[in-house]
Structure formats: structure tokens, C-alpha cells
Amino acid sequence: MGVETRESLGALSPWSPEFLAAIVESSDDAIIGKTLDGTIISWNRGAERIYGYRPEEAIGRNISILVPADHTDELAPIFERLRRGERVDHYQTVRVHKDGKRIAISVTISPVRDEQGKIIGASAVGRDITAQHEATKEALRMREEFISIAAHELRTPLATVFARLQLAERHLARPEIDMAAVLRDVVLVRQSADRLRLLVDRLLDISHISSGRLELEKVDTDVADLVRSVSSAFAETSGHAIRVNAPQPPEATRASLDAVRIDEVITNLLDNALKYGGPGDPIDVDVRADGAEVSFAVRDRGPGIAPDQRERIFQPFERGDTKAPGVGLGLHVAREIVLLHGGTIALEAPPDGGARFVVTLPKDGARS
């Protein structure tokens, strides 16, 4: 309700017919008066905004002009209930705009009585809930997509674990145990278990982020040393070469941060580089400190990321390549953790190809 409308209402006597009419006219909801045969007799600005008809175009016509062909059977039961004096509360249905566009509507319809209590018509208050419907449909789509991807991602390492444990069981049952074969099976089981753990951790993080329950426990940390440690462990597990460049002294790259969570950010970025980078090309990680900030960058030499995808890849369940493994949570979780630290994460496109993710964090953690 605008300032002019409020001033106009203030000039009217409270609860006078003019005052009540002004409230109806200024409502954002569609408020429509109609007779018991469906003839429209009043039409406010909200109705014009939602349905597109001007008052002179709607008044005198039947309410059926708003009902799509596949919903015409709704009207008779509604009018029958109104004639019995019943009210229809928050009825969700579909109506049609003047231009033919379908609109999701929540409508409450009440019988209108005269001074003797006789039902002479009805009033309908409708609210456009198209946006809510679309949001719900998108949430359901994302849920189904997530279930499908997560089921696939869980099934793959579980199948490996089961198969390798069967092989290890056979090897151990032989009179002469082939320890090299058993060790190979155990290593593959551990790697698959690591994949399962990473997926479960990301799912838990998404839950905590969504509910605002992801808390940080900051301590003074040497970021360069943390990057070296995480990169070394990741290289050993993945078998992929990782080069860390951190030329500055330890006192320059210290920052107040949650080392466990930043470990997760580094791991997610390395995992992303491993999936999308060239199989024989090393992953490069640079650590730099500048004044009150410290940053680290993870660079791969894969095909890079198209400009129109560079923001979307940070959304949950988005993947740059749908054929690549993963549920599309790593970059989203990484960004949320960085933002909680008061930092930034940026994607660069090096001239010679690949992708470079740069994380910048405040040294004192004051911006979080």
C-alpha cells in the first residue's frame, strides 16, 4: 500500500463504506464479488494486476473467463457449497490470465448475505502463488536429481568395496597367501571408503549450512603448511602429482581460521581439479600473503569452464560436466565455508587453458 493510498484512507471515516472500499481497492490480492450464477459484479486493482483484465472488461462477465478448459468442473461444486453457506478456504488451483498464461492461485471464497441473512453472492480473495509453485517444483527437481546422483555415487564405491573384500577373502583362504594381492585389495577398499566418507561429509555440510549450524573454531594457522599437508595427503591417496609453491616465510602466511574447514576447502578444490584436469598434468597450488590477507590458488590444465557456467558451478548439485563423477556439492560447500570466514573464492581462466580457483581469507578473521 503506497503513501498516497494511506493518506487517502486517513481522510476517510474509520469503517465507513468508503473506508472499507478503499481497503479492498488497495489490496495486492485479487478481490472479486460475484453473484451465485458466477457473474462478476466487482473487481479490484489486485484482480487487474493478477488476471490482466480491466474492471470494465471483467464486470458483467462470468467468472468462468478465468478458468482453464481443464478446470471447468471445479465451479459447480464450489457454487453448491456457497449456496449451503459454506466457505472455501485456501483452495489451490489454476486460473488463466487475459493473455492465456496459466497462474497458480490460492483462493478463499465466502458466501455474501444480505440484511436478512439470505445468501446473495460470493466474494473471492485470490493470491498468485505461481512463484511458490515454481520454487517447490525446482526444489523437488533438485531433490530427485540429487537422489539419483547420490545413489549412483554411493553405489560405485560400495560395489568396489564389496568386490575387493570378496577377493581378499579368497586370497586369505588359500594355503599360500599372496600378500601383494591382499594389500592391493585393501588399498582399493580404503580408497572407496574415502570416497564414501567424502560424500557423506559433504551431505552433512549441506545440511549444516542450510540450517545455519555450521560453526567455525578458529585458531592461528600457517596456511602454507596446511596447504602442503593436505596436498601431500591428497597426492598420496589419488596418485596424482601436485606442485605446491609457497615462497614466503611462515609468519607471512599465518591466519586465524578453522583449519578443519579450510582443509575441506582445499580438498574439495583439489578433488575438482583432479576430476576436470588433464590426467597426466600436475595440479598447481600457490600460496601468497599480501598485507591483511592470505590466499591460495588451485589450478588445473583441463578444458576450462565456459563463461556462462562460472557462477552456476558454485550452486548445489551443479556440475561442469555431467559425465564426471560427483554430486556437484564440492564447490558449493567450499564457497560457503570461505564466506563464513569472511573471505572470497574466485574463478580465473588462465590464457593457456584450465581453471584456477583463488581463495582469499582475512588473516585476523575479523570480517566473518
mmCIF file of C-alpha atoms in Angstrom:
data_model
loop_
_atom_site.group_PDB
_atom_site.id
_atom_site.type_symbol
_atom_site.label_atom_id
_atom_site.label_comp_id
_atom_site.label_asym_id
_atom_site.label_seq_id
_atom_site.Cartn_x
_atom_site.Cartn_y
_atom_site.Cartn_z
ATOM 1 C CA MET A 1 0.000 0.000 0.000
ATOM 2 C CA GLY A 2 1.577 3.289 -1.131
ATOM 3 C CA VAL A 3 1.858 6.613 0.715
ATOM 4 C CA GLU A 4 -0.956 8.204 -1.321
ATOM 5 C CA THR A 5 -3.280 5.313 -0.517
ATOM 6 C CA ARG A 6 -2.519 5.577 3.209
ATOM 7 C CA GLU A 7 -3.173 9.315 3.117
ATOM 8 C CA SER A 8 -6.467 8.717 1.295
ATOM 9 C CA LEU A 9 -7.529 6.172 3.901
ATOM 10 C CA GLY A 10 -6.633 8.598 6.678
ATOM 11 C CA ALA A 11 -9.068 11.121 5.231
ATOM 12 C CA LEU A 12 -11.966 8.669 5.455
ATOM 13 C CA SER A 13 -14.101 7.900 8.469
ATOM 14 C CA PRO A 14 -12.966 4.589 10.023
ATOM 15 C CA TRP A 15 -15.093 1.620 8.955
ATOM 16 C CA SER A 16 -17.285 3.725 6.708
ATOM 17 C CA PRO A 17 -18.298 2.059 3.408
ATOM 18 C CA GLU A 18 -15.802 4.316 1.628
ATOM 19 C CA PHE A 19 -13.029 3.279 4.011
ATOM 20 C CA LEU A 20 -13.739 -0.427 3.517
ATOM 21 C CA ALA A 21 -13.974 0.020 -0.252
ATOM 22 C CA ALA A 22 -10.609 1.776 -0.263
ATOM 23 C CA ILE A 23 -9.023 -1.155 1.623
ATOM 24 C CA VAL A 24 -10.392 -3.603 -0.928
ATOM 25 C CA GLU A 25 -9.232 -1.474 -3.839
ATOM 26 C CA SER A 26 -5.705 -1.079 -2.491
ATOM 27 C CA SER A 27 -5.157 -4.788 -1.726
ATOM 28 C CA ASP A 28 -2.491 -6.673 -3.697
ATOM 29 C CA ASP A 29 -4.755 -9.732 -3.640
ATOM 30 C CA ALA A 30 -7.479 -10.196 -6.237
ATOM 31 C CA ILE A 31 -10.797 -9.439 -4.524
ATOM 32 C CA ILE A 32 -13.773 -10.269 -6.727
ATOM 33 C CA GLY A 33 -17.502 -10.034 -5.997
ATOM 34 C CA LYS A 34 -19.869 -12.273 -7.938
ATOM 35 C CA THR A 35 -23.457 -13.452 -7.967
ATOM 36 C CA LEU A 36 -24.445 -17.064 -7.339
ATOM 37 C CA ASP A 37 -24.593 -17.690 -11.084
ATOM 38 C CA GLY A 38 -20.971 -16.533 -11.409
ATOM 39 C CA THR A 39 -21.496 -13.043 -12.833
ATOM 40 C CA ILE A 40 -18.678 -10.697 -11.789
ATOM 41 C CA ILE A 41 -20.017 -7.551 -10.059
ATOM 42 C CA SER A 42 -16.838 -6.083 -8.505
ATOM 43 C CA TRP A 43 -13.182 -6.174 -9.485
ATOM 44 C CA ASN A 44 -10.305 -4.519 -7.599
ATOM 45 C CA ARG A 45 -6.843 -3.441 -8.711
ATOM 46 C CA GLY A 46 -5.326 -6.650 -7.362
ATOM 47 C CA ALA A 47 -7.576 -8.641 -9.689
ATOM 48 C CA GLU A 48 -6.500 -6.467 -12.604
ATOM 49 C CA ARG A 49 -2.843 -6.970 -11.717
ATOM 50 C CA ILE A 50 -3.128 -10.749 -11.362
ATOM 51 C CA TYR A 51 -5.545 -11.562 -14.188
ATOM 52 C CA GLY A 52 -4.868 -8.726 -16.629
ATOM 53 C CA TYR A 53 -8.483 -7.620 -17.193
ATOM 54 C CA ARG A 54 -9.506 -4.027 -16.502
ATOM 55 C CA PRO A 55 -12.693 -3.628 -14.428
ATOM 56 C CA GLU A 56 -14.787 -2.646 -17.463
ATOM 57 C CA GLU A 57 -13.559 -5.795 -19.242
ATOM 58 C CA ALA A 58 -14.435 -8.159 -16.391
ATOM 59 C CA ILE A 59 -17.534 -6.793 -14.661
ATOM 60 C CA GLY A 60 -20.702 -8.294 -16.098
ATOM 61 C CA ARG A 61 -18.939 -11.355 -17.473
ATOM 62 C CA ASN A 62 -18.953 -14.816 -15.939
ATOM 63 C CA ILE A 63 -16.154 -15.882 -13.592
ATOM 64 C CA SER A 64 -15.526 -18.779 -15.976
ATOM 65 C CA ILE A 65 -13.393 -16.427 -18.128
ATOM 66 C CA LEU A 66 -10.644 -17.072 -15.561
ATOM 67 C CA VAL A 67 -10.998 -20.855 -15.515
ATOM 68 C CA PRO A 68 -8.940 -23.006 -17.921
ATOM 69 C CA ALA A 69 -10.765 -25.590 -20.000
ATOM 70 C CA ASP A 70 -9.385 -28.481 -17.948
ATOM 71 C CA HIS A 71 -10.696 -26.976 -14.662
ATOM 72 C CA THR A 72 -14.283 -26.044 -15.547
ATOM 73 C CA ASP A 73 -15.656 -28.893 -13.416
ATOM 74 C CA GLU A 74 -14.471 -27.012 -10.299
ATOM 75 C CA LEU A 75 -17.089 -24.282 -10.480
ATOM 76 C CA ALA A 76 -20.316 -26.218 -9.869
ATOM 77 C CA PRO A 77 -19.185 -27.859 -6.580
ATOM 78 C CA ILE A 78 -17.846 -24.508 -5.325
ATOM 79 C CA PHE A 79 -21.117 -22.675 -6.006
ATOM 80 C CA GLU A 80 -23.078 -25.547 -4.427
ATOM 81 C CA ARG A 81 -21.040 -25.157 -1.237
ATOM 82 C CA LEU A 82 -21.567 -21.390 -1.277
ATOM 83 C CA ARG A 83 -25.357 -21.829 -1.601
ATOM 84 C CA ARG A 84 -25.220 -24.020 1.525
ATOM 85 C CA GLY A 85 -23.453 -21.192 3.338
ATOM 86 C CA GLU A 86 -20.061 -22.911 3.383
ATOM 87 C CA ARG A 87 -16.756 -21.123 2.970
ATOM 88 C CA VAL A 88 -13.986 -22.458 0.704
ATOM 89 C CA ASP A 89 -10.623 -21.830 2.398
ATOM 90 C CA HIS A 90 -7.227 -21.559 0.659
ATOM 91 C CA TYR A 91 -8.272 -23.572 -2.347
ATOM 92 C CA GLN A 92 -5.237 -24.041 -4.587
ATOM 93 C CA THR A 93 -5.995 -24.238 -8.270
ATOM 94 C CA VAL A 94 -5.068 -22.840 -11.688
ATOM 95 C CA ARG A 95 -6.567 -19.800 -13.376
ATOM 96 C CA VAL A 96 -5.927 -18.080 -16.708
ATOM 97 C CA HIS A 97 -4.553 -14.586 -17.333
ATOM 98 C CA LYS A 98 -6.066 -12.441 -20.058
ATOM 99 C CA ASP A 99 -3.074 -13.267 -22.270
ATOM 100 C CA GLY A 100 -3.666 -17.016 -21.835
ATOM 101 C CA LYS A 101 -0.902 -17.614 -19.301
ATOM 102 C CA ARG A 102 -1.775 -20.118 -16.573
ATOM 103 C CA ILE A 103 -1.477 -18.850 -12.975
ATOM 104 C CA ALA A 104 -1.269 -20.872 -9.774
ATOM 105 C CA ILE A 105 -3.777 -19.359 -7.348
ATOM 106 C CA SER A 106 -4.746 -19.829 -3.709
ATOM 107 C CA VAL A 107 -8.301 -18.551 -3.299
ATOM 108 C CA THR A 108 -10.692 -18.208 -0.375
ATOM 109 C CA ILE A 109 -14.352 -17.877 -1.351
ATOM 110 C CA SER A 110 -17.012 -16.767 1.140
ATOM 111 C CA PRO A 111 -20.803 -16.500 0.813
ATOM 112 C CA VAL A 112 -22.187 -12.949 0.975
ATOM 113 C CA ARG A 113 -25.511 -12.383 2.788
ATOM 114 C CA ASP A 114 -27.999 -9.545 2.720
ATOM 115 C CA GLU A 115 -29.504 -7.882 5.799
ATOM 116 C CA GLN A 116 -31.990 -10.734 6.215
ATOM 117 C CA GLY A 117 -29.189 -13.328 6.125
ATOM 118 C CA LYS A 118 -30.034 -14.589 2.668
ATOM 119 C CA ILE A 119 -27.055 -15.650 0.564
ATOM 120 C CA ILE A 120 -26.959 -13.353 -2.454
ATOM 121 C CA GLY A 121 -23.474 -13.846 -3.826
ATOM 122 C CA ALA A 122 -19.851 -14.570 -3.003
ATOM 123 C CA SER A 123 -16.561 -12.831 -2.503
ATOM 124 C CA ALA A 124 -13.321 -14.418 -3.678
ATOM 125 C CA VAL A 125 -9.889 -13.394 -2.413
ATOM 126 C CA GLY A 126 -7.161 -14.830 -4.635
ATOM 127 C CA ARG A 127 -3.393 -14.759 -4.287
ATOM 128 C CA ASP A 128 -0.918 -15.543 -7.047
ATOM 129 C CA ILE A 129 1.273 -18.409 -5.794
ATOM 130 C CA THR A 130 2.949 -19.164 -9.120
ATOM 131 C CA ALA A 131 6.388 -18.237 -7.770
ATOM 132 C CA GLN A 132 5.956 -20.530 -4.763
ATOM 133 C CA HIS A 133 4.804 -23.350 -7.026
ATOM 134 C CA GLU A 134 7.783 -22.904 -9.309
ATOM 135 C CA ALA A 135 10.138 -22.848 -6.316
ATOM 136 C CA THR A 136 8.563 -26.048 -4.990
ATOM 137 C CA LYS A 137 8.863 -27.731 -8.393
ATOM 138 C CA GLU A 138 12.504 -26.685 -8.629
ATOM 139 C CA ALA A 139 13.193 -27.992 -5.114
ATOM 140 C CA LEU A 140 11.570 -31.309 -6.000
ATOM 141 C CA ARG A 141 13.560 -31.476 -9.235
ATOM 142 C CA MET A 142 16.797 -30.826 -7.355
ATOM 143 C CA ARG A 143 15.869 -33.448 -4.762
ATOM 144 C CA GLU A 144 15.189 -36.081 -7.411
ATOM 145 C CA GLU A 145 18.389 -35.188 -9.238
ATOM 146 C CA PHE A 146 20.336 -35.329 -6.008
ATOM 147 C CA ILE A 147 18.887 -38.720 -5.034
ATOM 148 C CA SER A 148 19.738 -40.096 -8.457
ATOM 149 C CA ILE A 149 23.303 -38.758 -8.443
ATOM 150 C CA ALA A 150 23.949 -39.633 -4.789
ATOM 151 C CA ALA A 151 22.644 -43.175 -5.281
ATOM 152 C CA HIS A 152 24.972 -43.625 -8.233
ATOM 153 C CA GLU A 153 27.941 -42.143 -6.396
ATOM 154 C CA LEU A 154 27.320 -44.317 -3.350
ATOM 155 C CA ARG A 155 26.767 -47.456 -5.401
ATOM 156 C CA THR A 156 30.099 -47.225 -7.250
ATOM 157 C CA PRO A 157 32.471 -47.263 -4.242
ATOM 158 C CA LEU A 158 30.231 -49.709 -2.392
ATOM 159 C CA ALA A 159 30.466 -52.122 -5.322
ATOM 160 C CA THR A 160 34.252 -51.771 -5.260
ATOM 161 C CA VAL A 161 34.380 -52.380 -1.504
ATOM 162 C CA PHE A 162 32.207 -55.487 -1.795
ATOM 163 C CA ALA A 163 34.121 -56.928 -4.760
ATOM 164 C CA ARG A 164 37.559 -56.313 -3.275
ATOM 165 C CA LEU A 165 36.579 -57.743 0.096
ATOM 166 C CA GLN A 166 35.400 -60.878 -1.682
ATOM 167 C CA LEU A 167 38.747 -61.130 -3.480
ATOM 168 C CA ALA A 168 40.673 -60.533 -0.259
ATOM 169 C CA GLU A 169 38.606 -63.259 1.435
ATOM 170 C CA ARG A 170 39.532 -65.730 -1.314
ATOM 171 C CA HIS A 171 43.198 -64.766 -1.193
ATOM 172 C CA LEU A 172 43.303 -65.223 2.575
ATOM 173 C CA ALA A 173 41.601 -68.613 2.315
ATOM 174 C CA ARG A 174 44.404 -70.048 0.154
ATOM 175 C CA PRO A 175 47.204 -72.103 1.716
ATOM 176 C CA GLU A 176 49.774 -69.684 0.338
ATOM 177 C CA ILE A 177 48.663 -66.131 0.853
ATOM 178 C CA ASP A 178 49.557 -63.615 -1.849
ATOM 179 C CA MET A 179 50.177 -60.628 0.403
ATOM 180 C CA ALA A 180 50.722 -58.282 -2.551
ATOM 181 C CA ALA A 181 47.244 -59.114 -3.912
ATOM 182 C CA VAL A 182 45.662 -58.728 -0.471
ATOM 183 C CA LEU A 183 47.381 -55.378 0.015
ATOM 184 C CA ARG A 184 46.133 -54.217 -3.392
ATOM 185 C CA ASP A 185 42.583 -55.170 -2.405
ATOM 186 C CA VAL A 186 42.853 -53.400 0.946
ATOM 187 C CA VAL A 187 44.181 -50.223 -0.691
ATOM 188 C CA LEU A 188 41.272 -50.164 -3.129
ATOM 189 C CA VAL A 189 38.811 -50.729 -0.280
ATOM 190 C CA ARG A 190 40.345 -47.828 1.645
ATOM 191 C CA GLN A 191 40.154 -45.544 -1.399
ATOM 192 C CA SER A 192 36.500 -46.431 -1.922
ATOM 193 C CA ALA A 193 35.806 -45.850 1.774
ATOM 194 C CA ASP A 194 37.445 -42.422 1.437
ATOM 195 C CA ARG A 195 35.071 -41.577 -1.409
ATOM 196 C CA LEU A 196 32.109 -42.637 0.711
ATOM 197 C CA ARG A 197 33.350 -40.579 3.660
ATOM 198 C CA LEU A 198 33.844 -37.508 1.460
ATOM 199 C CA LEU A 199 30.334 -37.800 0.039
ATOM 200 C CA VAL A 200 28.750 -38.220 3.477
ATOM 201 C CA ASP A 201 30.775 -35.285 4.853
ATOM 202 C CA ARG A 202 29.560 -33.054 2.029
ATOM 203 C CA LEU A 203 25.958 -34.071 2.589
ATOM 204 C CA LEU A 204 26.286 -33.260 6.297
ATOM 205 C CA ASP A 205 27.877 -29.916 5.459
ATOM 206 C CA ILE A 206 24.988 -29.036 3.149
ATOM 207 C CA SER A 207 22.569 -29.817 5.973
ATOM 208 C CA HIS A 208 24.510 -27.685 8.467
ATOM 209 C CA ILE A 209 24.930 -24.799 6.002
ATOM 210 C CA SER A 210 21.223 -24.797 5.101
ATOM 211 C CA SER A 211 20.206 -24.707 8.764
ATOM 212 C CA GLY A 212 22.864 -22.177 9.795
ATOM 213 C CA ARG A 213 24.506 -24.676 12.142
ATOM 214 C CA LEU A 214 27.963 -24.762 10.552
ATOM 215 C CA GLU A 215 30.147 -23.198 13.220
ATOM 216 C CA LEU A 216 33.831 -22.285 12.977
ATOM 217 C CA GLU A 217 36.543 -22.994 15.535
ATOM 218 C CA LYS A 218 39.324 -20.611 14.587
ATOM 219 C CA VAL A 219 42.932 -20.984 15.631
ATOM 220 C CA ASP A 220 46.153 -19.337 14.488
ATOM 221 C CA THR A 221 47.248 -21.434 11.491
ATOM 222 C CA ASP A 222 50.073 -21.437 8.970
ATOM 223 C CA VAL A 223 48.084 -21.590 5.736
ATOM 224 C CA ALA A 224 51.108 -22.600 3.656
ATOM 225 C CA ASP A 225 51.845 -25.532 5.968
ATOM 226 C CA LEU A 226 48.164 -26.561 5.907
ATOM 227 C CA VAL A 227 48.123 -26.475 2.097
ATOM 228 C CA ARG A 228 51.296 -28.565 1.912
ATOM 229 C CA SER A 229 49.926 -31.145 4.349
ATOM 230 C CA VAL A 230 46.547 -31.511 2.625
ATOM 231 C CA SER A 231 48.108 -31.580 -0.841
ATOM 232 C CA SER A 232 50.623 -34.248 0.193
ATOM 233 C CA ALA A 233 47.895 -36.484 1.645
ATOM 234 C CA PHE A 234 45.690 -35.954 -1.422
ATOM 235 C CA ALA A 235 48.552 -36.730 -3.819
ATOM 236 C CA GLU A 236 49.346 -39.942 -1.941
ATOM 237 C CA THR A 237 45.707 -41.063 -1.975
ATOM 238 C CA SER A 238 44.954 -40.094 -5.578
ATOM 239 C CA GLY A 239 48.301 -40.914 -7.130
ATOM 240 C CA HIS A 240 48.227 -37.539 -8.912
ATOM 241 C CA ALA A 241 51.129 -35.084 -8.891
ATOM 242 C CA ILE A 242 50.517 -31.840 -7.003
ATOM 243 C CA ARG A 243 53.030 -28.971 -7.002
ATOM 244 C CA VAL A 244 52.847 -26.507 -4.109
ATOM 245 C CA ASN A 245 54.502 -23.109 -4.420
ATOM 246 C CA ALA A 246 54.681 -21.197 -1.133
ATOM 247 C CA PRO A 247 57.796 -18.989 -1.227
ATOM 248 C CA GLN A 248 57.005 -16.680 1.685
ATOM 249 C CA PRO A 249 58.100 -17.326 5.286
ATOM 250 C CA PRO A 250 55.619 -18.992 7.712
ATOM 251 C CA GLU A 251 54.989 -15.800 9.676
ATOM 252 C CA ALA A 252 53.653 -14.142 6.499
ATOM 253 C CA THR A 253 51.030 -16.800 5.754
ATOM 254 C CA ARG A 254 49.523 -17.226 9.208
ATOM 255 C CA ALA A 255 45.805 -16.553 9.679
ATOM 256 C CA SER A 256 43.023 -17.068 12.204
ATOM 257 C CA LEU A 257 40.807 -19.765 10.700
ATOM 258 C CA ASP A 258 39.120 -23.109 11.209
ATOM 259 C CA ALA A 259 41.841 -25.445 9.957
ATOM 260 C CA VAL A 260 39.486 -28.424 9.659
ATOM 261 C CA ARG A 261 37.081 -26.479 7.433
ATOM 262 C CA ILE A 262 39.809 -24.919 5.292
ATOM 263 C CA ASP A 263 41.323 -28.401 4.943
ATOM 264 C CA GLU A 264 37.939 -29.344 3.470
ATOM 265 C CA VAL A 265 38.016 -26.370 1.074
ATOM 266 C CA ILE A 266 41.496 -27.331 -0.167
ATOM 267 C CA THR A 267 40.460 -30.978 -0.546
ATOM 268 C CA ASN A 268 37.322 -30.032 -2.489
ATOM 269 C CA LEU A 269 39.293 -27.799 -4.860
ATOM 270 C CA LEU A 270 41.938 -30.493 -5.382
ATOM 271 C CA ASP A 271 39.220 -33.075 -5.975
ATOM 272 C CA ASN A 272 37.610 -30.770 -8.529
ATOM 273 C CA ALA A 273 40.962 -30.235 -10.280
ATOM 274 C CA LEU A 274 41.530 -33.998 -10.363
ATOM 275 C CA LYS A 275 38.126 -34.647 -11.976
ATOM 276 C CA TYR A 276 38.324 -31.968 -14.649
ATOM 277 C CA GLY A 277 42.067 -31.541 -15.218
ATOM 278 C CA GLY A 278 44.222 -33.390 -17.692
ATOM 279 C CA PRO A 279 45.029 -36.931 -16.489
ATOM 280 C CA GLY A 280 48.788 -36.515 -16.985
ATOM 281 C CA ASP A 281 49.084 -32.877 -15.960
ATOM 282 C CA PRO A 282 50.038 -31.908 -12.405
ATOM 283 C CA ILE A 283 47.838 -29.741 -10.214
ATOM 284 C CA ASP A 284 49.475 -26.479 -9.183
ATOM 285 C CA VAL A 285 48.771 -24.828 -5.832
ATOM 286 C CA ASP A 286 50.110 -21.357 -4.999
ATOM 287 C CA VAL A 287 50.072 -19.711 -1.556
ATOM 288 C CA ARG A 288 50.515 -15.949 -1.188
ATOM 289 C CA ALA A 289 50.170 -13.364 1.573
ATOM 290 C CA ASP A 290 49.519 -9.688 0.986
ATOM 291 C CA GLY A 291 49.025 -7.290 3.881
ATOM 292 C CA ALA A 292 45.985 -8.358 5.889
ATOM 293 C CA GLU A 293 45.068 -11.268 3.612
ATOM 294 C CA VAL A 294 46.378 -14.678 2.700
ATOM 295 C CA SER A 295 45.339 -16.597 -0.391
ATOM 296 C CA PHE A 296 45.806 -19.967 -2.041
ATOM 297 C CA ALA A 297 45.027 -20.922 -5.616
ATOM 298 C CA VAL A 298 44.393 -24.362 -7.131
ATOM 299 C CA ARG A 299 44.986 -24.596 -10.855
ATOM 300 C CA ASP A 300 44.273 -27.471 -13.287
ATOM 301 C CA ARG A 301 45.023 -27.783 -17.003
ATOM 302 C CA GLY A 302 41.749 -29.237 -18.153
ATOM 303 C CA PRO A 303 39.304 -27.819 -20.730
ATOM 304 C CA GLY A 304 38.384 -24.884 -18.504
ATOM 305 C CA ILE A 305 34.910 -23.609 -17.616
ATOM 306 C CA ALA A 306 32.639 -21.756 -20.037
ATOM 307 C CA PRO A 307 31.830 -18.150 -19.029
ATOM 308 C CA ASP A 308 28.114 -18.893 -18.638
ATOM 309 C CA GLN A 309 28.917 -21.704 -16.186
ATOM 310 C CA ARG A 310 31.319 -19.847 -13.907
ATOM 311 C CA GLU A 311 28.705 -18.746 -11.405
ATOM 312 C CA ARG A 312 26.407 -21.757 -11.709
ATOM 313 C CA ILE A 313 29.108 -24.248 -10.702
ATOM 314 C CA PHE A 314 29.019 -22.847 -7.164
ATOM 315 C CA GLN A 315 25.338 -23.771 -6.831
ATOM 316 C CA PRO A 316 24.447 -27.083 -5.143
ATOM 317 C CA PHE A 317 24.175 -30.117 -7.453
ATOM 318 C CA GLU A 318 25.665 -28.226 -10.404
ATOM 319 C CA ARG A 319 28.454 -29.971 -12.291
ATOM 320 C CA GLY A 320 30.514 -28.570 -15.134
ATOM 321 C CA ASP A 321 30.435 -31.957 -16.830
ATOM 322 C CA THR A 322 27.508 -34.248 -16.062
ATOM 323 C CA LYS A 323 29.627 -37.247 -17.097
ATOM 324 C CA ALA A 324 32.199 -36.543 -14.411
ATOM 325 C CA PRO A 325 31.850 -38.296 -11.030
ATOM 326 C CA GLY A 326 30.453 -36.408 -8.055
ATOM 327 C CA VAL A 327 27.187 -34.923 -6.840
ATOM 328 C CA GLY A 328 28.035 -31.278 -7.535
ATOM 329 C CA LEU A 329 28.467 -30.233 -3.893
ATOM 330 C CA GLY A 330 32.218 -29.679 -3.518
ATOM 331 C CA LEU A 331 32.461 -26.143 -4.885
ATOM 332 C CA HIS A 332 29.240 -25.062 -3.171
ATOM 333 C CA VAL A 333 30.474 -26.288 0.210
ATOM 334 C CA ALA A 334 33.881 -24.685 -0.389
ATOM 335 C CA ARG A 335 32.330 -21.301 -1.176
ATOM 336 C CA GLU A 336 30.041 -21.369 1.870
ATOM 337 C CA ILE A 337 32.952 -22.197 4.195
ATOM 338 C CA VAL A 338 35.062 -19.411 2.672
ATOM 339 C CA LEU A 339 32.190 -16.917 3.035
ATOM 340 C CA LEU A 340 31.773 -17.911 6.688
ATOM 341 C CA HIS A 341 35.425 -16.941 7.158
ATOM 342 C CA GLY A 342 34.727 -13.520 5.622
ATOM 343 C CA GLY A 343 36.723 -14.462 2.542
ATOM 344 C CA THR A 344 36.156 -14.799 -1.182
ATOM 345 C CA ILE A 345 36.554 -17.509 -3.789
ATOM 346 C CA ALA A 346 37.103 -16.532 -7.412
ATOM 347 C CA LEU A 347 37.435 -18.462 -10.634
ATOM 348 C CA GLU A 348 40.082 -17.413 -13.136
ATOM 349 C CA ALA A 349 40.597 -18.617 -16.695
ATOM 350 C CA PRO A 350 44.346 -18.743 -17.433
ATOM 351 C CA PRO A 351 45.280 -17.769 -21.026
ATOM 352 C CA ASP A 352 46.882 -21.161 -21.651
ATOM 353 C CA GLY A 353 43.779 -23.092 -20.554
ATOM 354 C CA GLY A 354 42.416 -24.805 -17.490
ATOM 355 C CA ALA A 355 40.765 -23.305 -14.436
ATOM 356 C CA ARG A 356 42.238 -21.552 -11.406
ATOM 357 C CA PHE A 357 40.279 -21.176 -8.174
ATOM 358 C CA VAL A 358 41.603 -18.473 -5.846
ATOM 359 C CA VAL A 359 40.583 -18.391 -2.163
ATOM 360 C CA THR A 360 41.367 -15.197 -0.227
ATOM 361 C CA LEU A 361 40.992 -15.073 3.564
ATOM 362 C CA PRO A 362 41.441 -12.270 6.126
ATOM 363 C CA LYS A 363 44.366 -13.023 8.422
ATOM 364 C CA ASP A 364 42.607 -11.864 11.567
ATOM 365 C CA GLY A 365 39.213 -13.404 10.724
ATOM 366 C CA ALA A 366 37.563 -10.098 11.651
ATOM 367 C CA ARG A 367 35.202 -9.969 8.669
ATOM 368 C CA SER A 368 33.385 -13.226 9.435
#
